[in-house]
Coordinates of C-alpha atoms and ligand atoms in Angstrom, one line a residue:
X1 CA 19.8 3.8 -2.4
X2 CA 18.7 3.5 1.5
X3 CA 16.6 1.3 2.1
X4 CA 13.5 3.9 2.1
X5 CA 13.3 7.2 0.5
X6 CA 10.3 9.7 2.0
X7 CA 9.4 12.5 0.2
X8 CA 7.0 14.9 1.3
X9 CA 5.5 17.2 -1.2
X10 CA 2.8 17.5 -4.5
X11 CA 4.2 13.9 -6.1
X12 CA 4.3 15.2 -9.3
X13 CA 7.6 17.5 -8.0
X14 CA 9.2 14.3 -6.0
X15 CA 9.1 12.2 -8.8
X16 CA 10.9 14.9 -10.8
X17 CA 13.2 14.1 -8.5
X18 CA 13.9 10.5 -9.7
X19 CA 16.1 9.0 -12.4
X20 CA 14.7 7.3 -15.3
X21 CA 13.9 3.7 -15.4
X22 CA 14.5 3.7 -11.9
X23 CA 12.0 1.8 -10.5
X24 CA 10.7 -1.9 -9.9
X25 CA 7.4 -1.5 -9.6
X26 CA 4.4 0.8 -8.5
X27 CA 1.8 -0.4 -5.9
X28 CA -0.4 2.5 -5.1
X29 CA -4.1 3.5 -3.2
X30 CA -4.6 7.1 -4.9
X31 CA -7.4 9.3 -4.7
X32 CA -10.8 7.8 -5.9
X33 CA -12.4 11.2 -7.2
X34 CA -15.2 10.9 -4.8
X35 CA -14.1 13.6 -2.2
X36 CA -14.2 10.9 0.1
X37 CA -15.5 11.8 3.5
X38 CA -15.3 15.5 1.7
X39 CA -11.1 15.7 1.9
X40 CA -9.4 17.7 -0.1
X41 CA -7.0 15.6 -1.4
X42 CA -9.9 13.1 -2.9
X43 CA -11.4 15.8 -5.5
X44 CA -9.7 13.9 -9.0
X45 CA -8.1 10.9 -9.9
X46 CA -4.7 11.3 -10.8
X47 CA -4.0 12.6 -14.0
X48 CA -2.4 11.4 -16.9
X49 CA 0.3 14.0 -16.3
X50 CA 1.1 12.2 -13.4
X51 CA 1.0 8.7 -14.9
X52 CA 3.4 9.9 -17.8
X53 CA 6.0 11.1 -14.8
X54 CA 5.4 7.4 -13.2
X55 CA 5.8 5.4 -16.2
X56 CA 9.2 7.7 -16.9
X57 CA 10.8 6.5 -13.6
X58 CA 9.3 2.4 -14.0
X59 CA 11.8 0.1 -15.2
X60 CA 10.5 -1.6 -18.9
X61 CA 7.9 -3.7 -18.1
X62 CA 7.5 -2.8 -14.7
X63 CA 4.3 -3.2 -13.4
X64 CA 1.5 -0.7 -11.8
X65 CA -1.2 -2.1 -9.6
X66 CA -3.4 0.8 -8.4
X67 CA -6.8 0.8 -6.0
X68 CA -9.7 2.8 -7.6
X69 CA -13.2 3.4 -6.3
X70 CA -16.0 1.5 -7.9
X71 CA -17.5 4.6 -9.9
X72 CA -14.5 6.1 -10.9
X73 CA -12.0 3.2 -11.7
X74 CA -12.4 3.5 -15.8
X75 CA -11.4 7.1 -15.0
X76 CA -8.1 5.8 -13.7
X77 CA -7.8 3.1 -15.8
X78 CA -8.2 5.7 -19.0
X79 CA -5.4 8.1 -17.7
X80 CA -3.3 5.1 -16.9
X81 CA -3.7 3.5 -20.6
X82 CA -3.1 7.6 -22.4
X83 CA 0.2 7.7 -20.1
X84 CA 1.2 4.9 -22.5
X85 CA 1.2 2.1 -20.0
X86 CA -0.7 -1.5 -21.2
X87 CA -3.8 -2.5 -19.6
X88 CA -3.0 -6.3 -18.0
X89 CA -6.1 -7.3 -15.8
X90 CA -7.8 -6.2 -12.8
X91 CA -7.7 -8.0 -9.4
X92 CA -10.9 -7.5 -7.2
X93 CA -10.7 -7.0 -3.5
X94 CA -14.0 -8.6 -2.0
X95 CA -15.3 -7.3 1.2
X96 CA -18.1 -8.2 3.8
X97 CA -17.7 -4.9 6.0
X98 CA -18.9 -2.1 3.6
X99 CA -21.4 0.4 4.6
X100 CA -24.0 1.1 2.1
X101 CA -24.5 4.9 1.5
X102 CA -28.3 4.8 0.0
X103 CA -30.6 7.4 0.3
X104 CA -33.7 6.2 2.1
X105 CA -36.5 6.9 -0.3
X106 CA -39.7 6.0 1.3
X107 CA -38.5 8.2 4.7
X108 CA -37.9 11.5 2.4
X109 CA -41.3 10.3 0.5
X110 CA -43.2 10.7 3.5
X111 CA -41.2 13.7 4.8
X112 CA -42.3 15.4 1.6
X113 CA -46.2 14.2 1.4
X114 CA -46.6 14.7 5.6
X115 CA -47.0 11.0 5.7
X116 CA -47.0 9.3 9.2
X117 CA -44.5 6.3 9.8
X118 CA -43.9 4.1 12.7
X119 CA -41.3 4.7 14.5
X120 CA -39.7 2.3 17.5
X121 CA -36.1 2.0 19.4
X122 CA -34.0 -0.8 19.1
X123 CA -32.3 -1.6 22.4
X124 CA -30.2 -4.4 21.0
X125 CA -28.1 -1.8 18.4
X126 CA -26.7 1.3 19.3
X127 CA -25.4 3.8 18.1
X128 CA -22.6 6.6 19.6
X129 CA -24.8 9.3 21.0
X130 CA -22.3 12.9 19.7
X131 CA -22.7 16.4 20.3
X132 CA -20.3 18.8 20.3
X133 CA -18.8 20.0 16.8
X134 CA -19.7 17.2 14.7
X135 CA -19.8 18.8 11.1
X136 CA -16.1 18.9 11.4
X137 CA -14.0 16.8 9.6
X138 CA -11.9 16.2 12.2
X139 CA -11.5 17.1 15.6
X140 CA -9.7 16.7 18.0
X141 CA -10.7 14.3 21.3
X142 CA -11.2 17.7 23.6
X143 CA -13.4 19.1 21.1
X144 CA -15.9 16.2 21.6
X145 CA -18.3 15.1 24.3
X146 CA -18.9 11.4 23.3
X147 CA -21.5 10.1 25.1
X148 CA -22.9 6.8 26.1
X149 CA -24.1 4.9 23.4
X150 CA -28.1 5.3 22.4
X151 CA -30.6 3.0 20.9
X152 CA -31.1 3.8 17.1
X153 CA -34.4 4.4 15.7
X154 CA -36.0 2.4 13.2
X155 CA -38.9 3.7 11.1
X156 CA -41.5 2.4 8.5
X157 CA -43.7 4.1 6.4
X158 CA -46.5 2.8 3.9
X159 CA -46.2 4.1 0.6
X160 CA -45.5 2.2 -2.5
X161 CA -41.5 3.4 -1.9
X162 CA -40.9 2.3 1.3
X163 CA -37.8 -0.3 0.6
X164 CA -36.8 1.5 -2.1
X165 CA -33.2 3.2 -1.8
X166 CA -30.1 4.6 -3.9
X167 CA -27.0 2.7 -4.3
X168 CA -26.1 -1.3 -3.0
X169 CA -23.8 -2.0 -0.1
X170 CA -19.9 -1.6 -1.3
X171 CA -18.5 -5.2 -1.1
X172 CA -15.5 -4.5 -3.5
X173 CA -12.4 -2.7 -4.6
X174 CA -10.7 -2.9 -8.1
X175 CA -7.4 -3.1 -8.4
X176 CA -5.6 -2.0 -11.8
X177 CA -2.7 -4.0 -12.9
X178 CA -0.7 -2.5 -15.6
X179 CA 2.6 -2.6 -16.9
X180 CA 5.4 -0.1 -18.8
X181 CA 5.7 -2.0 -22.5
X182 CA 8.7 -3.9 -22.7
X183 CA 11.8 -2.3 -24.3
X184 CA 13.1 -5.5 -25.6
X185 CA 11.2 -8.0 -28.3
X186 CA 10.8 -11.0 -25.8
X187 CA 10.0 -10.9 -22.4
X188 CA 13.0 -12.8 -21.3
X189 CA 15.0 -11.0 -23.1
X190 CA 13.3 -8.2 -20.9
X191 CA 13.5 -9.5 -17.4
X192 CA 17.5 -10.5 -18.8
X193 CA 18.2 -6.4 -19.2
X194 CA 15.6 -5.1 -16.5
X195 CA 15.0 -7.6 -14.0
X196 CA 11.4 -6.5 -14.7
X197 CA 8.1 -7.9 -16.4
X198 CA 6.8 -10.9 -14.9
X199 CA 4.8 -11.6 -12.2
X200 CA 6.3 -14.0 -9.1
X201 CA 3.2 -16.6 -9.4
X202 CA 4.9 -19.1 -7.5
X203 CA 6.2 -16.7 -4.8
X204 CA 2.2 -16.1 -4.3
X205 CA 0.9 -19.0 -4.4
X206 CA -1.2 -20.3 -1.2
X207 CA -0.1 -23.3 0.4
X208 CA -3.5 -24.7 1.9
X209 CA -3.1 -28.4 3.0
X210 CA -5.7 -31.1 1.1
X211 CA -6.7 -28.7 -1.8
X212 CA -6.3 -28.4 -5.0
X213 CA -6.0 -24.8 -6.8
X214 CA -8.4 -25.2 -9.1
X215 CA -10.4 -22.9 -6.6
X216 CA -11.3 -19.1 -7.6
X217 CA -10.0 -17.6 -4.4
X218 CA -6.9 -16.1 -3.0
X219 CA -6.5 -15.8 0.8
X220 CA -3.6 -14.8 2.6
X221 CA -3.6 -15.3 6.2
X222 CA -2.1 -13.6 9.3
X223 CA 0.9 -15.9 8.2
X224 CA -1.2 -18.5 10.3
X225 CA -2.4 -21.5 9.6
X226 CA -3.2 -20.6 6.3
X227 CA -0.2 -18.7 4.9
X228 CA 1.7 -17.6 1.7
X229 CA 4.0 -20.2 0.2
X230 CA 7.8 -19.3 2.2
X231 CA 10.0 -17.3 0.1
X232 CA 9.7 -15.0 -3.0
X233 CA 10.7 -11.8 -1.3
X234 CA 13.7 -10.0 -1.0
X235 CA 15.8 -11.3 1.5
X236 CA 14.8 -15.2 2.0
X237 CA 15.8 -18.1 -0.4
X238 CA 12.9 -19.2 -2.6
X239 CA 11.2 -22.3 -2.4
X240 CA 8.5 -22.9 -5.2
X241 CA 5.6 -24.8 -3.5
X242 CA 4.1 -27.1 -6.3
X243 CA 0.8 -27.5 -3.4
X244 CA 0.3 -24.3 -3.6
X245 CA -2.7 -21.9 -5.3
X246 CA -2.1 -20.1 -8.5
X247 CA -2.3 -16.8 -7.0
X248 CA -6.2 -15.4 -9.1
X249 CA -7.6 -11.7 -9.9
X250 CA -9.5 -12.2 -6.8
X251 CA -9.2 -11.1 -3.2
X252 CA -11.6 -11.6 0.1
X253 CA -11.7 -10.2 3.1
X254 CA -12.7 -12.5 6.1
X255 CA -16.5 -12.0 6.3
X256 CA -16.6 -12.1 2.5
X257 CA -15.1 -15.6 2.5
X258 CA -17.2 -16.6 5.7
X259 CA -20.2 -15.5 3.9
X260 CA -19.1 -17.5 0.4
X261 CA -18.4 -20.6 2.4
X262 CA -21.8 -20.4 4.2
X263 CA -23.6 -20.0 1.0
X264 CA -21.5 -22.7 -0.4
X265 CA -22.0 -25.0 2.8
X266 CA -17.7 -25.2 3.0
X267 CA -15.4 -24.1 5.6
X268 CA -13.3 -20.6 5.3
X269 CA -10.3 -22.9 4.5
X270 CA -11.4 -23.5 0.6
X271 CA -11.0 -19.2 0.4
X272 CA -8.0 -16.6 1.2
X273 CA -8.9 -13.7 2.9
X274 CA -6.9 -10.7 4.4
X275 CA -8.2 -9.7 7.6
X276 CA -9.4 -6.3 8.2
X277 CA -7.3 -3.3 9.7
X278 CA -7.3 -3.8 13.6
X279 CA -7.1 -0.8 15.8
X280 CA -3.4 -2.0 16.9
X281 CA -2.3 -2.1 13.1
X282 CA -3.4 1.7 12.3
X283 CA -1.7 2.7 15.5
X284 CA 1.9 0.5 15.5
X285 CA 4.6 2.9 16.2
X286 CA 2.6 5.7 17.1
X287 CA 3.0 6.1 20.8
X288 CA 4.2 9.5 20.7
X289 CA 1.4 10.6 18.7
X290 CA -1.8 12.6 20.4
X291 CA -5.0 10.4 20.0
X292 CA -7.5 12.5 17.8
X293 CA -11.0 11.7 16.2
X294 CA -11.6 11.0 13.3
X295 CA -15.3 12.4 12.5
X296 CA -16.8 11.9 9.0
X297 CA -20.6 12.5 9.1
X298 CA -21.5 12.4 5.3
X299 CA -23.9 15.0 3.5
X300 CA -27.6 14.0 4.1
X301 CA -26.1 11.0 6.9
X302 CA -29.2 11.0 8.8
X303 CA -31.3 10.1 5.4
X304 CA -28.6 7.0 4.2
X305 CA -29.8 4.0 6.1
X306 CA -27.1 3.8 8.3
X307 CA -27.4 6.1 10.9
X308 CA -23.6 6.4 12.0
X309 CA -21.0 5.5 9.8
X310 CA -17.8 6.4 11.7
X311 CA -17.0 5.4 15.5
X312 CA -15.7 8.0 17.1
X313 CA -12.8 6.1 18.5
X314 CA -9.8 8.1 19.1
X315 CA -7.2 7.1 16.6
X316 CA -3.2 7.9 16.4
X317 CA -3.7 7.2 13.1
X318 CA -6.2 9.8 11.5
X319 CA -6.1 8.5 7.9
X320 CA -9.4 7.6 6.7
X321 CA -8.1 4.8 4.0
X322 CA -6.2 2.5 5.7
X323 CA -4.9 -0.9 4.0
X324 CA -4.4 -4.3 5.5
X325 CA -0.4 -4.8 5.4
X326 CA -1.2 -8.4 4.7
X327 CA -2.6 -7.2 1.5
X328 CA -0.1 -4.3 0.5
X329 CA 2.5 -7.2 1.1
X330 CA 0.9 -9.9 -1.3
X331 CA 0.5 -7.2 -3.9
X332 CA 4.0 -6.4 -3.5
X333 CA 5.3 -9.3 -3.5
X334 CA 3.4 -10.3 -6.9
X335 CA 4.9 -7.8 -8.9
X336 CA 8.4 -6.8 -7.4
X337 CA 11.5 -8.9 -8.2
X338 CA 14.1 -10.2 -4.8
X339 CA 15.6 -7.0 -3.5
X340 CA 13.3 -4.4 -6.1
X341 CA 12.7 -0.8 -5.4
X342 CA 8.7 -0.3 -4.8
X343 CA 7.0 3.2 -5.1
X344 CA 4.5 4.4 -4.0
X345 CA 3.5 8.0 -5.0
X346 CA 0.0 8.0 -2.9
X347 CA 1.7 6.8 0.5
X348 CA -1.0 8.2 3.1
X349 CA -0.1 6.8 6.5
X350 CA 2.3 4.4 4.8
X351 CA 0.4 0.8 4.7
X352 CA 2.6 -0.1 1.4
X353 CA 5.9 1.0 2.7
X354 CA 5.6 -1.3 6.5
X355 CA 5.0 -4.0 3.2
X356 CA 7.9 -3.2 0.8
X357 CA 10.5 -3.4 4.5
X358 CA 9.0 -6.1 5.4
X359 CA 9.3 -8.1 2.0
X360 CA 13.0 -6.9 2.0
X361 CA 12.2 -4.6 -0.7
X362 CA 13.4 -1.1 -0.9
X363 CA 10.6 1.7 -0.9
X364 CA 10.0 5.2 -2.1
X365 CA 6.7 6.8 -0.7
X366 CA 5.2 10.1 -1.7
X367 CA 2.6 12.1 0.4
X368 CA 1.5 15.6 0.4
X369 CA 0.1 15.8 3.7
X370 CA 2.5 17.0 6.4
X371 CA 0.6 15.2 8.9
X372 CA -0.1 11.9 7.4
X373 CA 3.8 12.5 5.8
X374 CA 4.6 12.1 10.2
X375 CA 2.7 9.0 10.9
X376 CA 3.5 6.8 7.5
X377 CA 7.6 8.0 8.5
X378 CA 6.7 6.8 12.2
X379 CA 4.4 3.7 11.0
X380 CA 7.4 2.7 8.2
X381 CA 10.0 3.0 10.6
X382 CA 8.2 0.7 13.4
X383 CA 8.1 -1.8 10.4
X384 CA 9.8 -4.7 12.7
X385 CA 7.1 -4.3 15.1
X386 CA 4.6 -4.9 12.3
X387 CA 6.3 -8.4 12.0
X388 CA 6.1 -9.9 15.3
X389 CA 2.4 -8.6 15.2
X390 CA 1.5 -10.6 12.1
X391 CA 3.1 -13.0 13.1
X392 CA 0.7 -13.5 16.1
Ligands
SAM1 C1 -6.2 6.7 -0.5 S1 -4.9 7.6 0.4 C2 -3.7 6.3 0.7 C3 -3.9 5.6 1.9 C4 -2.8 4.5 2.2 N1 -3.1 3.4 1.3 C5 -2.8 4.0 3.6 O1 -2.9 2.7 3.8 O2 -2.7 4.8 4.5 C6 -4.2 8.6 -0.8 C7 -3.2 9.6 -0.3 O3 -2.7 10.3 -1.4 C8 -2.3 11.6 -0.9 N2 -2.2 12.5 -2.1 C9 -3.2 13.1 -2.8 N3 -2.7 13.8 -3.8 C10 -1.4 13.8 -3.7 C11 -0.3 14.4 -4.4 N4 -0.5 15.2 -5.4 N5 1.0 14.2 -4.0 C12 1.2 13.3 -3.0 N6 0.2 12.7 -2.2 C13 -1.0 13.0 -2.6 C14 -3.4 12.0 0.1 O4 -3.0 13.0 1.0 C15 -3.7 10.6 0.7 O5 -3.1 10.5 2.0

């Protein structure tokens, strides 16, 4: 096989498409069943259906690790488990840049009784000031007369709800690791016959100078000062790092660790972190692609407490879901063997394929989305450029 295979289509046909026992290992970000930012393409979790056609093409005791929203991950987990696959653990991305979604209570309290509140401008925040069409999804940047930037408005009210919301601020992502049952008795015997099964702890392992791993945490740097133990991947010799971290079921971003290490009076260097998506990773290799908006206003946005959730920045990249390549590559490299063929049957704008290249892993990507389909090809095949930037 080539070193990446794109297929553009309803995955269920592509993978149709594949031999059995084909595959190393499955790393995935597939719809949360939340009709995320209301698109189409979020409205279920996949079924088991779906699962039963992955788990055909996995090698024996290949494994799965799949993203799932918060309120729908037992969803996923459930169709995972009835495809036949068995349930290993669950590794927890922890993040400091969430946006709470809660419904303002006390403001809709004194909407409804004709209550008074106080209202004042904070000059300090602001806010983008839009008009134009903003109930569309997305628009493009002509459509949109973005405007300077206005003060938001704070109010407070005095009834007995005032404070009182919906939901707490999102500050994690589950992932689900699974894995196809072995085909042969003992798992040696199984990585012998499919190269498959295990999990490359020591190619994961974080090498952070002075510490011990007895810690929880797992942070993989911008291959910086604080970087994954060398080797482990496809292409380069590996060199087990005995200083190293035992790679955990937990993940941080950056202000989740800085916040840990402030409440624990450390320094970020006792956590791993992956830093968050810059505006130069969505966009690598998209030069010839027209800048567009992406507008999400959510149902009822002026009632959450957060005024604004999405900046209108013009993006290359219009996919909503982004993932940090330094992630996608650490989950890769945990569960695909030197040289392994990674799928992923959810690629949006291709965040695990740039990974799987860069690991010197073969990749097969899915997506059903002609446009997204464009930029993941374009993103994928830019996946050199991806290396000198992380290595920055
Ligand atoms: C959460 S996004 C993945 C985002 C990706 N991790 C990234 O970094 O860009 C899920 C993607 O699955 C795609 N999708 C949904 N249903 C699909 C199907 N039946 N076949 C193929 N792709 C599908 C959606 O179009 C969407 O782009």
């Amino acid at each position: 096989m080539k070193q990446v295979k794109l297929m553009q289509g309803d995955n269920i046909l592509s993978l149709k498409k594949l031999p059995d026992n084909s595959i190393d290992s499955v790393v995935t970000d597939g719809p949360y069943g939340l009709s995320f930012m209301n698109k189409k393409w979020d409205y279920d979790v996949p079924s088991v259906e779906l699962w039963k056609e992955i788990w055909r093409v996995l090698k024996p005791g290949g494994h799965v690790l799949s993203f799932g929203g918060t309120r729908t991950f037992h969803r996923m987990v459930v169709n995972i488990e009835d495809a036949g696959f068995e349930i290993r653990d669950q590794i927890m991305w922890i993040y400091g840049s969430g946006f709470p979604k809660s419904h303002n209570i006390g403001k809709s309290y004194d909407k409804k009784m004709s209550n008074e509140r106080e209202e004042w401008l904070d000059d300090k925040k602001t806010q983008p000031n839009i008009r134009g069409n903003g109930d569309q999804l997305m628009i493009s940047s002509s459509n949109v007369e973005v405007k300077d930037r206005e003060p938001i408005k704070h109010s407070k009210g005095l009834s007995q709800w005032e404070g009182w919301g919906t939901a707490v601020k999102p500050a994690v992502e589950p992932i689900c690791v699974a894995r196809k049952p072995l085909s042969e008795k003992t798992i040696v015997d199984n990585v012998i016959r499919w190269g498959v099964g295990g999990i490359n702890i020591d190619g994961c392992r974080v090498k952070i100078d002075g510490e011990d791993d007895r810690s929880a945490g797992i942070r993989t740097g911008n291959f910086g000062d604080t970087e994954l133990t060398p080797g482990g991947n496809g292409t380069e010799p590996y060199i087990p790092n005995e200083e190293g971290r035992f790679p955990a079921n937990i993940i941080f971003d950056e202000t989740a660790a800085e916040m840990l290490d402030e409440q624990s009076d450390s320094n970020t260097s006792r956590f791993f972190y992956i830093p968050k998506v810059s505006k130069k990773e969505r966009n690598m290799g998209l030069d010839l692609f027209e800048d567009k908006i992406i507008e999400g206003r959510d149902e009822n946005q002026d009632e959450l407490n957060v005024a604004y959730k999405k900046r209108p920045t013009p993006q290359k990249n219009i996919h909503a879901t982004v993932k940090p390549i330094n992630l996608m590559i650490y989950l890769c490299r945990l569960v695909t063997p030197p040289g392994g063929i990674v799928l992923d049957p959810f690629m949006g704008s291709g965040s695990t394929g740039i990974s799987a290249c860069l690991e010197g892993f073969r990749f097969v990507g899915m997506e059903l989305d002609e446009e997204y389909f464009k930029i993941a090809k374009a993103r994928i095949n830019s996946y050199e450029e991806y290396r000198k930037l992380l290595k920055k």
